mmCIF file of C-alpha atoms in Angstrom:
data_model
loop_
_atom_site.group_PDB
_atom_site.id
_atom_site.type_symbol
_atom_site.label_atom_id
_atom_site.label_comp_id
_atom_site.label_asym_id
_atom_site.label_seq_id
_atom_site.Cartn_x
_atom_site.Cartn_y
_atom_site.Cartn_z
ATOM 1 C CA MET A 30 -8.925 12.489 -7.468
ATOM 2 C CA LYS A 31 -9.928 9.940 -4.752
ATOM 3 C CA LYS A 32 -12.700 11.346 -2.605
ATOM 4 C CA GLY A 33 -10.395 10.523 -0.092
ATOM 5 C CA ILE A 34 -7.570 13.246 -0.635
ATOM 6 C CA ALA A 35 -10.881 16.215 -2.125
ATOM 7 C CA ALA A 36 -11.183 16.359 1.660
ATOM 8 C CA LEU A 37 -7.658 16.749 2.283
ATOM 9 C CA ALA A 38 -7.230 19.330 -0.236
ATOM 10 C CA LEU A 39 -10.040 21.823 1.520
ATOM 11 C CA GLY A 40 -8.369 21.424 4.224
ATOM 12 C CA THR A 41 -4.929 22.362 2.733
ATOM 13 C CA PHE A 42 -7.145 25.570 0.351
ATOM 14 C CA GLY A 43 -8.370 26.282 3.825
ATOM 15 C CA LEU A 44 -5.240 27.016 5.181
ATOM 16 C CA GLY A 45 -3.787 28.242 3.113
ATOM 17 C CA MET A 46 -6.954 31.053 2.428
ATOM 18 C CA THR A 47 -6.488 31.649 6.346
ATOM 19 C CA GLU A 48 -2.494 32.736 5.220
ATOM 20 C CA TYR A 49 -2.452 34.132 2.421
ATOM 21 C CA VAL A 50 -5.434 36.399 2.784
ATOM 22 C CA MET A 51 -3.194 38.551 4.936
ATOM 23 C CA MET A 52 -1.389 40.345 1.623
ATOM 24 C CA SER A 53 -4.284 42.269 0.486
ATOM 25 C CA ILE A 54 -5.470 43.361 4.008
ATOM 26 C CA LEU A 55 -2.667 44.499 6.149
ATOM 27 C CA PRO A 56 -4.131 47.848 5.222
ATOM 28 C CA ASP A 57 -7.433 47.331 6.588
ATOM 29 C CA LEU A 58 -6.145 45.678 9.442
ATOM 30 C CA ALA A 59 -3.789 48.565 10.951
ATOM 31 C CA HIS A 60 -6.916 50.673 10.550
ATOM 32 C CA ASP A 61 -9.003 49.026 12.783
ATOM 33 C CA PHE A 62 -6.596 48.103 15.213
ATOM 34 C CA ASN A 63 -4.757 51.606 15.516
ATOM 35 C CA VAL A 64 -2.057 49.463 14.472
ATOM 36 C CA SER A 65 1.381 51.232 11.603
ATOM 37 C CA ILE A 66 1.326 48.319 8.928
ATOM 38 C CA SER A 67 4.426 47.208 10.076
ATOM 39 C CA GLU A 68 2.848 46.383 13.694
ATOM 40 C CA ALA A 69 -0.173 45.130 11.330
ATOM 41 C CA GLY A 70 2.263 42.238 9.172
ATOM 42 C CA HIS A 71 3.201 40.727 12.592
ATOM 43 C CA LEU A 72 -0.157 39.414 12.792
ATOM 44 C CA ILE A 73 0.812 37.515 9.487
ATOM 45 C CA SER A 74 3.841 36.362 12.229
ATOM 46 C CA ALA A 75 2.437 35.556 15.037
ATOM 47 C CA TYR A 76 0.304 32.813 12.773
ATOM 48 C CA ALA A 77 4.716 31.566 11.365
ATOM 49 C CA ILE A 78 4.765 30.671 15.004
ATOM 50 C CA GLY A 79 1.809 29.452 15.620
ATOM 51 C CA VAL A 80 2.752 26.841 12.623
ATOM 52 C CA CYS A 81 6.591 25.935 14.081
ATOM 53 C CA VAL A 82 4.942 25.061 17.608
ATOM 54 C CA GLY A 83 1.370 23.290 16.091
ATOM 55 C CA ALA A 84 3.682 20.697 14.355
ATOM 56 C CA PRO A 85 5.716 19.481 17.850
ATOM 57 C CA LEU A 86 2.700 20.365 20.722
ATOM 58 C CA VAL A 87 0.517 17.409 18.349
ATOM 59 C CA ALA A 88 3.759 15.316 18.298
ATOM 60 C CA ILE A 89 3.870 15.346 21.809
ATOM 61 C CA PHE A 90 -0.281 15.448 22.180
ATOM 62 C CA LEU A 91 -1.892 13.410 19.726
ATOM 63 C CA ARG A 92 1.238 11.229 18.182
ATOM 64 C CA ASN A 93 -0.719 7.709 19.546
ATOM 65 C CA TRP A 94 -4.206 9.386 18.402
ATOM 66 C CA PRO A 95 -5.502 7.209 15.630
ATOM 67 C CA LEU A 96 -4.729 10.283 12.392
ATOM 68 C CA LYS A 97 -7.823 10.449 10.795
ATOM 69 C CA ARG A 98 -9.278 12.085 14.704
ATOM 70 C CA ILE A 99 -6.199 14.554 14.879
ATOM 71 C CA LEU A 100 -6.899 16.122 11.484
ATOM 72 C CA LEU A 101 -10.559 16.751 12.588
ATOM 73 C CA TRP A 102 -9.358 17.599 14.833
ATOM 74 C CA LEU A 103 -6.965 20.096 13.802
ATOM 75 C CA MET A 104 -10.105 20.986 11.628
ATOM 76 C CA VAL A 105 -11.673 22.096 15.157
ATOM 77 C CA PHE A 106 -8.577 24.418 15.943
ATOM 78 C CA TYR A 107 -8.679 26.008 13.184
ATOM 79 C CA ALA A 108 -12.363 27.204 13.186
ATOM 80 C CA ILE A 109 -11.880 28.011 15.994
ATOM 81 C CA GLY A 110 -8.142 30.800 15.851
ATOM 82 C CA ASN A 111 -10.394 31.849 12.584
ATOM 83 C CA ILE A 112 -13.533 33.033 14.558
ATOM 84 C CA MET A 113 -10.590 34.634 17.100
ATOM 85 C CA PHE A 114 -9.988 36.395 14.901
ATOM 86 C CA ALA A 115 -12.394 37.053 12.878
ATOM 87 C CA SER A 116 -14.403 38.740 16.558
ATOM 88 C CA SER A 117 -10.561 40.360 18.519
ATOM 89 C CA GLN A 118 -11.530 44.092 18.946
ATOM 90 C CA SER A 119 -8.320 44.052 20.765
ATOM 91 C CA PHE A 120 -4.810 44.162 18.084
ATOM 92 C CA MET A 121 -3.566 41.642 20.798
ATOM 93 C CA PHE A 122 -6.633 39.221 20.926
ATOM 94 C CA GLY A 123 -5.934 39.364 16.962
ATOM 95 C CA MET A 124 -2.221 37.887 17.599
ATOM 96 C CA VAL A 125 -3.733 34.987 19.882
ATOM 97 C CA GLY A 126 -6.799 33.899 17.169
ATOM 98 C CA ARG A 127 -3.836 34.248 14.998
ATOM 99 C CA PHE A 128 -1.635 31.835 16.407
ATOM 100 C CA VAL A 129 -4.065 29.883 18.079
ATOM 101 C CA SER A 130 -4.770 29.199 13.783
ATOM 102 C CA GLY A 131 -1.501 28.634 12.438
ATOM 103 C CA LEU A 132 -1.335 25.745 15.756
ATOM 104 C CA PRO A 133 -3.140 22.942 13.299
ATOM 105 C CA HIS A 134 -1.125 24.405 10.172
ATOM 106 C CA GLY A 135 1.583 22.149 10.105
ATOM 107 C CA ALA A 136 0.745 19.049 11.515
ATOM 108 C CA PHE A 137 -2.212 18.613 9.331
ATOM 109 C CA PHE A 138 -0.013 18.784 6.038
ATOM 110 C CA GLY A 139 1.990 15.577 8.803
ATOM 111 C CA ALA A 140 -0.542 13.946 9.237
ATOM 112 C CA GLY A 141 -2.535 14.973 5.891
ATOM 113 C CA SER A 142 0.431 13.693 3.351
ATOM 114 C CA ILE A 143 0.488 10.450 5.701
ATOM 115 C CA VAL A 144 -2.645 9.675 4.871
ATOM 116 C CA ALA A 145 -2.224 9.873 1.428
ATOM 117 C CA SER A 146 -0.743 8.548 0.368
ATOM 118 C CA ARG A 147 -1.998 5.865 2.099
ATOM 119 C CA LEU A 148 -4.826 5.993 -0.498
ATOM 120 C CA MET A 149 -2.852 5.766 -3.924
ATOM 121 C CA PRO A 150 0.104 3.672 -2.111
ATOM 122 C CA ASP A 151 1.119 3.232 -5.234
ATOM 123 C CA LYS A 152 1.533 7.753 -6.143
ATOM 124 C CA GLN A 153 2.463 7.885 -2.653
ATOM 125 C CA THR A 154 4.050 11.924 -3.944
ATOM 126 C CA THR A 155 1.177 12.663 -6.662
ATOM 127 C CA ALA A 156 -1.134 11.515 -3.988
ATOM 128 C CA VAL A 157 1.445 14.405 -1.524
ATOM 129 C CA ALA A 158 0.851 16.954 -4.297
ATOM 130 C CA LEU A 159 -2.877 16.246 -4.798
ATOM 131 C CA MET A 160 -3.566 17.621 -1.283
ATOM 132 C CA THR A 161 -0.974 20.171 -1.951
ATOM 133 C CA LEU A 162 -2.951 21.699 -4.009
ATOM 134 C CA GLY A 163 -5.246 23.676 -1.693
ATOM 135 C CA MET A 164 -2.727 25.129 -0.605
ATOM 136 C CA THR A 165 -1.529 26.428 -3.850
ATOM 137 C CA VAL A 166 -5.364 27.173 -5.433
ATOM 138 C CA ALA A 167 -5.794 29.655 -2.241
ATOM 139 C CA ASN A 168 -2.401 31.024 -3.536
ATOM 140 C CA LEU A 169 -4.582 31.566 -6.764
ATOM 141 C CA VAL A 170 -7.244 33.277 -5.314
ATOM 142 C CA GLY A 171 -7.000 34.074 -1.851
ATOM 143 C CA ILE A 172 -5.945 37.201 -2.101
ATOM 144 C CA PRO A 173 -8.726 38.655 -4.894
ATOM 145 C CA VAL A 174 -11.160 37.328 -3.236
ATOM 146 C CA GLY A 175 -9.990 38.422 0.328
ATOM 147 C CA SER A 176 -9.484 41.580 -1.334
ATOM 148 C CA PHE A 177 -13.375 41.669 -2.774
ATOM 149 C CA ILE A 178 -14.464 40.078 0.405
ATOM 150 C CA ALA A 179 -12.656 43.282 2.304
ATOM 151 C CA ASN A 180 -14.368 45.537 -0.210
ATOM 152 C CA THR A 181 -17.615 44.602 -0.168
ATOM 153 C CA PHE A 182 -18.442 43.883 3.513
ATOM 154 C CA ASN A 183 -16.131 43.576 6.338
ATOM 155 C CA TRP A 184 -12.164 41.915 6.797
ATOM 156 C CA ARG A 185 -13.256 39.871 9.211
ATOM 157 C CA TRP A 186 -16.057 38.021 6.977
ATOM 158 C CA ILE A 187 -13.024 36.528 5.345
ATOM 159 C CA PHE A 188 -12.094 34.301 8.574
ATOM 160 C CA PHE A 189 -16.310 33.862 9.618
ATOM 161 C CA PHE A 190 -16.310 32.167 6.124
ATOM 162 C CA ASN A 191 -12.866 30.740 7.293
ATOM 163 C CA ALA A 192 -13.823 29.763 10.028
ATOM 164 C CA ALA A 193 -17.137 27.851 8.191
ATOM 165 C CA TRP A 194 -14.914 25.948 5.523
ATOM 166 C CA GLY A 195 -13.223 24.169 8.271
ATOM 167 C CA ALA A 196 -16.477 22.613 9.740
ATOM 168 C CA VAL A 197 -16.965 22.027 6.111
ATOM 169 C CA THR A 198 -13.965 20.614 5.314
ATOM 170 C CA LEU A 199 -14.381 18.401 9.339
ATOM 171 C CA LEU A 200 -17.020 16.688 7.731
ATOM 172 C CA ALA A 201 -15.414 15.985 4.726
ATOM 173 C CA ILE A 202 -12.988 14.382 6.470
ATOM 174 C CA ALA A 203 -15.565 13.157 8.644
ATOM 175 C CA VAL A 204 -17.777 11.672 5.529
ATOM 176 C CA LEU A 205 -14.866 10.604 2.153
ATOM 177 C CA ILE A 206 -11.864 8.939 4.782
ATOM 178 C CA LYS A 207 -11.991 5.819 6.013
ATOM 179 C CA ASP A 208 -10.228 5.068 9.618
ATOM 180 C CA ILE A 209 -7.023 4.023 8.457
ATOM 181 C CA GLY A 210 -6.077 3.268 12.181
ATOM 182 C CA ALA A 211 -3.272 5.576 14.447
ATOM 183 C CA LEU A 212 1.274 5.274 13.784
ATOM 184 C CA PRO A 213 2.883 2.656 15.564
ATOM 185 C CA LYS A 214 2.810 4.087 19.005
ATOM 186 C CA THR A 215 5.849 5.854 20.327
ATOM 187 C CA SER A 216 6.823 7.801 23.642
ATOM 188 C CA ILE A 217 7.559 11.128 22.620
ATOM 189 C CA ARG A 218 11.969 10.270 23.447
ATOM 190 C CA GLY A 219 10.924 7.812 19.950
ATOM 191 C CA GLU A 220 8.568 10.707 17.597
ATOM 192 C CA PHE A 221 11.645 13.081 18.504
ATOM 193 C CA ARG A 222 14.469 10.335 17.320
ATOM 194 C CA PHE A 223 15.105 10.180 14.341
ATOM 195 C CA LEU A 224 15.882 14.136 13.608
ATOM 196 C CA LYS A 225 18.825 12.596 15.654
ATOM 197 C CA ASN A 226 20.589 11.418 11.904
ATOM 198 C CA ALA A 227 21.716 13.907 9.794
ATOM 199 C CA ALA A 228 19.488 12.541 6.681
ATOM 200 C CA PRO A 229 16.225 14.522 8.094
ATOM 201 C CA TRP A 230 18.397 17.671 8.595
ATOM 202 C CA LEU A 231 19.321 17.636 5.019
ATOM 203 C CA LEU A 232 16.764 17.879 3.466
ATOM 204 C CA ILE A 233 14.598 20.744 5.752
ATOM 205 C CA LEU A 234 18.095 22.318 5.152
ATOM 206 C CA THR A 235 17.558 22.096 0.900
ATOM 207 C CA THR A 236 13.527 23.696 1.268
ATOM 208 C CA ILE A 237 14.534 26.565 4.075
ATOM 209 C CA LEU A 238 17.492 26.881 1.306
ATOM 210 C CA CYS A 239 15.550 26.860 -1.594
ATOM 211 C CA GLN A 240 12.408 28.147 0.002
ATOM 212 C CA ALA A 241 14.309 31.238 1.276
ATOM 213 C CA GLY A 242 15.760 32.028 -1.989
ATOM 214 C CA ALA A 243 12.528 32.163 -3.602
ATOM 215 C CA PHE A 244 10.920 34.303 -1.462
ATOM 216 C CA SER A 245 13.664 36.875 -2.049
ATOM 217 C CA MET A 246 12.689 37.140 -4.997
ATOM 218 C CA TYR A 247 8.965 37.447 -4.483
ATOM 219 C CA SER A 248 8.578 38.860 -0.711
ATOM 220 C CA TYR A 249 10.144 42.250 -3.760
ATOM 221 C CA VAL A 250 8.677 41.435 -7.222
ATOM 222 C CA SER A 251 6.291 44.121 -7.458
ATOM 223 C CA PRO A 252 9.652 46.170 -7.500
ATOM 224 C CA ILE A 253 10.909 44.071 -8.918
ATOM 225 C CA MET A 254 8.472 43.901 -11.806
ATOM 226 C CA LYS A 255 8.604 48.166 -11.182
ATOM 227 C CA GLN A 256 11.912 48.176 -12.327
ATOM 228 C CA ALA A 257 10.872 46.474 -15.222
ATOM 229 C CA GLY A 258 8.629 48.537 -16.014
ATOM 230 C CA LEU A 259 5.040 46.825 -15.486
ATOM 231 C CA ALA A 260 2.160 49.317 -14.934
ATOM 232 C CA LEU A 261 0.963 48.913 -11.448
ATOM 233 C CA GLU A 262 -2.372 47.304 -12.695
ATOM 234 C CA TYR A 263 -1.361 44.587 -14.502
ATOM 235 C CA MET A 264 0.402 43.199 -12.153
ATOM 236 C CA PRO A 265 -2.432 41.064 -10.155
ATOM 237 C CA ILE A 266 -2.512 39.471 -14.221
ATOM 238 C CA LEU A 267 0.563 38.046 -13.266
ATOM 239 C CA MET A 268 -0.142 37.588 -9.823
ATOM 240 C CA ILE A 269 -2.796 35.095 -11.337
ATOM 241 C CA ILE A 270 -0.407 33.278 -13.973
ATOM 242 C CA VAL A 271 1.657 33.409 -10.801
ATOM 243 C CA GLY A 272 -0.572 31.906 -8.919
ATOM 244 C CA ALA A 273 -1.371 29.231 -12.333
ATOM 245 C CA GLY A 274 2.276 28.220 -12.075
ATOM 246 C CA MET A 275 2.853 27.566 -8.286
ATOM 247 C CA CYS A 276 -1.042 24.591 -8.816
ATOM 248 C CA LEU A 277 1.189 23.798 -12.328
ATOM 249 C CA GLY A 278 4.027 23.106 -10.244
ATOM 250 C CA ASN A 279 2.765 21.909 -7.594
ATOM 251 C CA TYR A 280 0.479 18.679 -9.467
ATOM 252 C CA TYR A 281 2.984 17.587 -12.303
ATOM 253 C CA SER A 282 6.162 17.481 -9.350
ATOM 254 C CA GLY A 283 4.305 14.894 -8.192
ATOM 255 C CA ARG A 284 3.663 13.294 -11.368
ATOM 256 C CA VAL A 285 7.695 13.229 -12.096
ATOM 257 C CA SER A 286 8.272 12.910 -8.875
ATOM 258 C CA ASP A 287 6.404 8.634 -9.214
ATOM 259 C CA ARG A 288 8.562 8.607 -11.739
ATOM 260 C CA ILE A 289 12.084 9.835 -11.895
ATOM 261 C CA THR A 290 12.333 9.508 -7.959
ATOM 262 C CA PRO A 291 10.954 12.709 -5.230
ATOM 263 C CA GLU A 292 14.948 13.219 -4.548
ATOM 264 C CA LYS A 293 15.789 14.002 -8.740
ATOM 265 C CA THR A 294 12.490 15.922 -9.781
ATOM 266 C CA THR A 295 13.705 17.976 -6.901
ATOM 267 C CA LEU A 296 17.132 17.882 -7.365
ATOM 268 C CA TRP A 297 15.738 19.948 -10.832
ATOM 269 C CA VAL A 298 13.864 22.042 -8.973
ATOM 270 C CA THR A 299 16.900 23.416 -6.781
ATOM 271 C CA VAL A 300 18.889 23.826 -10.214
ATOM 272 C CA ILE A 301 15.914 25.051 -11.971
ATOM 273 C CA MET A 302 15.348 27.637 -9.828
ATOM 274 C CA THR A 303 18.525 28.693 -9.314
ATOM 275 C CA VAL A 304 18.868 29.833 -12.783
ATOM 276 C CA SER A 305 15.548 31.533 -12.872
ATOM 277 C CA LEU A 306 16.682 33.265 -10.400
ATOM 278 C CA VAL A 307 19.669 35.122 -11.608
ATOM 279 C CA LEU A 308 18.425 35.702 -14.264
ATOM 280 C CA THR A 309 15.300 37.478 -13.105
ATOM 281 C CA ALA A 310 18.391 39.645 -11.599
ATOM 282 C CA PHE A 311 20.100 40.272 -14.028
ATOM 283 C CA ASP A 312 17.612 40.327 -16.810
ATOM 284 C CA THR A 313 15.135 42.326 -15.853
ATOM 285 C CA PHE A 314 15.014 45.357 -18.744
ATOM 286 C CA SER A 315 12.604 43.619 -20.792
ATOM 287 C CA ILE A 316 9.122 43.266 -18.967
ATOM 288 C CA TRP A 317 8.187 39.845 -20.646
ATOM 289 C CA THR A 318 11.524 38.336 -20.005
ATOM 290 C CA ALA A 319 11.568 39.374 -16.061
ATOM 291 C CA GLY A 320 7.796 38.320 -16.579
ATOM 292 C CA ALA A 321 8.358 34.263 -17.632
ATOM 293 C CA THR A 322 11.869 34.268 -15.127
ATOM 294 C CA VAL A 323 9.228 35.849 -12.508
ATOM 295 C CA VAL A 324 6.916 32.431 -13.394
ATOM 296 C CA ILE A 325 9.853 29.899 -13.622
ATOM 297 C CA ALA A 326 10.796 30.407 -9.009
ATOM 298 C CA ALA A 327 7.554 30.832 -8.964
ATOM 299 C CA THR A 328 6.225 27.427 -9.756
ATOM 300 C CA MET A 329 9.235 25.617 -8.774
ATOM 301 C CA LEU A 330 8.384 28.112 -5.440
ATOM 302 C CA PHE A 331 5.535 24.419 -4.938
ATOM 303 C CA ALA A 332 6.904 22.261 -6.697
ATOM 304 C CA LEU A 333 9.606 21.084 -3.995
ATOM 305 C CA SER A 334 5.841 20.983 -1.536
ATOM 306 C CA SER A 335 5.460 17.469 -2.032
ATOM 307 C CA PRO A 336 7.687 15.740 -3.448
ATOM 308 C CA MET A 337 9.383 16.867 -0.547
ATOM 309 C CA GLN A 338 7.207 15.718 1.672
ATOM 310 C CA LEU A 339 7.404 12.250 1.790
ATOM 311 C CA MET A 340 11.003 12.533 2.004
ATOM 312 C CA LEU A 341 10.753 13.632 5.187
ATOM 313 C CA ILE A 342 7.870 11.412 6.169
ATOM 314 C CA GLU A 343 9.789 8.258 5.569
ATOM 315 C CA ASN A 344 13.268 9.303 7.309
ATOM 316 C CA SER A 345 11.751 10.422 10.045
ATOM 317 C CA PRO A 346 10.401 6.146 11.286
ATOM 318 C CA GLY A 347 9.229 7.290 14.691
ATOM 319 C CA GLY A 348 8.940 10.699 14.317
ATOM 320 C CA GLU A 349 6.060 10.276 10.888
ATOM 321 C CA LEU A 350 4.065 12.864 11.993
ATOM 322 C CA MET A 351 6.058 14.907 13.508
ATOM 323 C CA GLY A 352 8.779 14.666 10.393
ATOM 324 C CA GLY A 353 5.907 15.068 7.789
ATOM 325 C CA ALA A 354 4.612 18.731 9.057
ATOM 326 C CA MET A 355 8.667 20.321 9.049
ATOM 327 C CA VAL A 356 8.687 20.788 5.248
ATOM 328 C CA GLN A 357 5.497 23.092 6.406
ATOM 329 C CA VAL A 358 7.957 24.940 9.590
ATOM 330 C CA ALA A 359 10.879 25.026 6.882
ATOM 331 C CA PHE A 360 8.603 26.289 4.097
ATOM 332 C CA ASN A 361 7.123 28.947 6.768
ATOM 333 C CA PHE A 362 11.288 29.645 8.110
ATOM 334 C CA GLY A 363 12.734 30.232 4.883
ATOM 335 C CA ASN A 364 9.574 32.793 4.085
ATOM 336 C CA ALA A 365 10.424 34.756 6.948
ATOM 337 C CA LEU A 366 14.523 34.990 5.875
ATOM 338 C CA GLY A 367 14.485 35.431 2.450
ATOM 339 C CA ALA A 368 12.618 38.469 2.886
ATOM 340 C CA PHE A 369 14.674 39.857 5.605
ATOM 341 C CA ILE A 370 18.220 38.532 3.587
ATOM 342 C CA GLY A 371 16.282 40.087 -0.241
ATOM 343 C CA GLY A 372 15.404 43.545 1.753
ATOM 344 C CA ILE A 373 18.870 43.540 2.849
ATOM 345 C CA PRO A 374 20.299 44.864 -0.552
ATOM 346 C CA ILE A 375 17.438 46.764 -1.643
ATOM 347 C CA SER A 376 17.297 48.964 2.020
ATOM 348 C CA SER A 377 21.335 49.477 0.576
ATOM 349 C CA GLY A 378 20.249 51.118 -2.356
ATOM 350 C CA HIS A 379 20.543 48.684 -5.217
ATOM 351 C CA PRO A 380 17.501 48.401 -7.647
ATOM 352 C CA ALA A 381 14.985 45.788 -6.348
ATOM 353 C CA SER A 382 16.835 43.525 -8.819
ATOM 354 C CA SER A 383 19.212 43.111 -6.031
ATOM 355 C CA SER A 384 16.511 40.153 -4.420
ATOM 356 C CA SER A 385 16.020 38.287 -6.782
ATOM 357 C CA ALA A 386 20.438 37.611 -6.721
ATOM 358 C CA VAL A 387 20.775 37.292 -3.549
ATOM 359 C CA GLY A 388 18.778 34.477 -3.339
ATOM 360 C CA ALA A 389 20.411 32.727 -6.475
ATOM 361 C CA ILE A 390 22.929 31.793 -3.786
ATOM 362 C CA MET A 391 20.650 30.339 -1.242
ATOM 363 C CA ALA A 392 18.744 28.067 -4.338
ATOM 364 C CA PHE A 393 22.594 27.542 -5.602
ATOM 365 C CA LEU A 394 23.704 26.793 -1.873
ATOM 366 C CA SER A 395 20.057 23.836 -1.729
ATOM 367 C CA ILE A 396 21.827 22.262 -4.948
ATOM 368 C CA PHE A 397 25.064 20.335 -3.027
ATOM 369 C CA VAL A 398 23.069 20.176 -0.012
ATOM 370 C CA MET A 399 20.937 18.192 -1.973
ATOM 371 C CA TRP A 400 23.278 16.976 -4.379
ATOM 372 C CA TYR A 401 25.129 15.628 -1.222
ATOM 373 C CA PHE A 402 22.008 13.575 0.958
ATOM 374 C CA MET A 403 21.226 11.911 -2.876
ATOM 375 C CA ARG A 404 24.918 10.931 -2.335
ATOM 376 C CA ARG A 405 24.915 10.030 1.341
ATOM 377 C CA TYR A 406 20.968 9.114 2.241
ATOM 378 C CA THR A 407 19.474 7.387 -0.545
ATOM 379 C CA LYS A 408 18.607 3.836 -1.009
ATOM 380 C CA ARG A 409 15.278 4.083 -2.925
ATOM 381 C CA PRO A 410 15.345 2.439 -7.444
ATOM 382 C CA ALA A 411 16.556 3.848 -10.737
ATOM 383 C CA ALA A 412 12.354 4.770 -11.417
ATOM 384 C CA ASN A 413 8.813 4.680 -11.294
ATOM 385 C CA ASP A 414 6.762 3.528 -14.197
#
């Protein structure tokens, strides 16, 4: 791995840690802020809103800056947001800290993907996958490490650690990434002009549908596996395997994309995702088969990331910074949509596995959206050896 890519992966690890660690410490946050668990969940929403707001703000105000400088300042905001949240004494100030922490997320992926693809021009999707590897590793270790720190010390130390990680990442970017200049200068209107075309919207819709499909199941994975007969004490083991699958899915989808094109890779990801969700919905009588289909679906969850990141950049002429960030915006929207839709049949009295059936419908729709995009807009050579 090139040193510059490693520096970007440090950044995505920190962003992933800040996002995913909340799953393991919500009860602690609810206790300290004197709110209910559901209210504490708003801290997760505040981060997601920050992700959605930060991407267009960077595109508007920093679009003509050198890419390296953008990355450095995003890490500054990341560190500030984590310090704000770690030191917050009220729930409202904590909400603000989480919002500020989320602002750099999508923009970092947007700018970082462009930098990564320039650092490895012959293997662009692999480069983006290596950058995103930090996020998948954070998903693997963030929850258990967060639980350990919260139980041993205090949840605030997690976010002080994240702030320090941001400082280390800032230094790594400054030292390890060469100055590759800025994107061609554009006006604010030019930065968003690509959204007048249907192609990027089809890619965004594919991401939202596939991500929502996966999170319809993943949000309720514990009750699904309990329905299949898995004892609660074995769930951490399954989640470690799920995290490892996410890492492998992210890395190998990049490698495959560089060989058979990102479009074909994404189409296959949506197909495999749909099949695995269907099987999860209707085969919850065996721990082994249910566990296997859950792992496959989770693996496909991050396999979508790097090819979609590259395709959106390529289909955002004049607005590459915003285009690259839109993937993370779509991911966060899909996560929220999936958790909401997946909960509808469960709240209506159906078994937990019914959430996966709803997810399968969403993923199935993403196949047709991607197929239409390939028929209408793909002009790429057949393969890349």
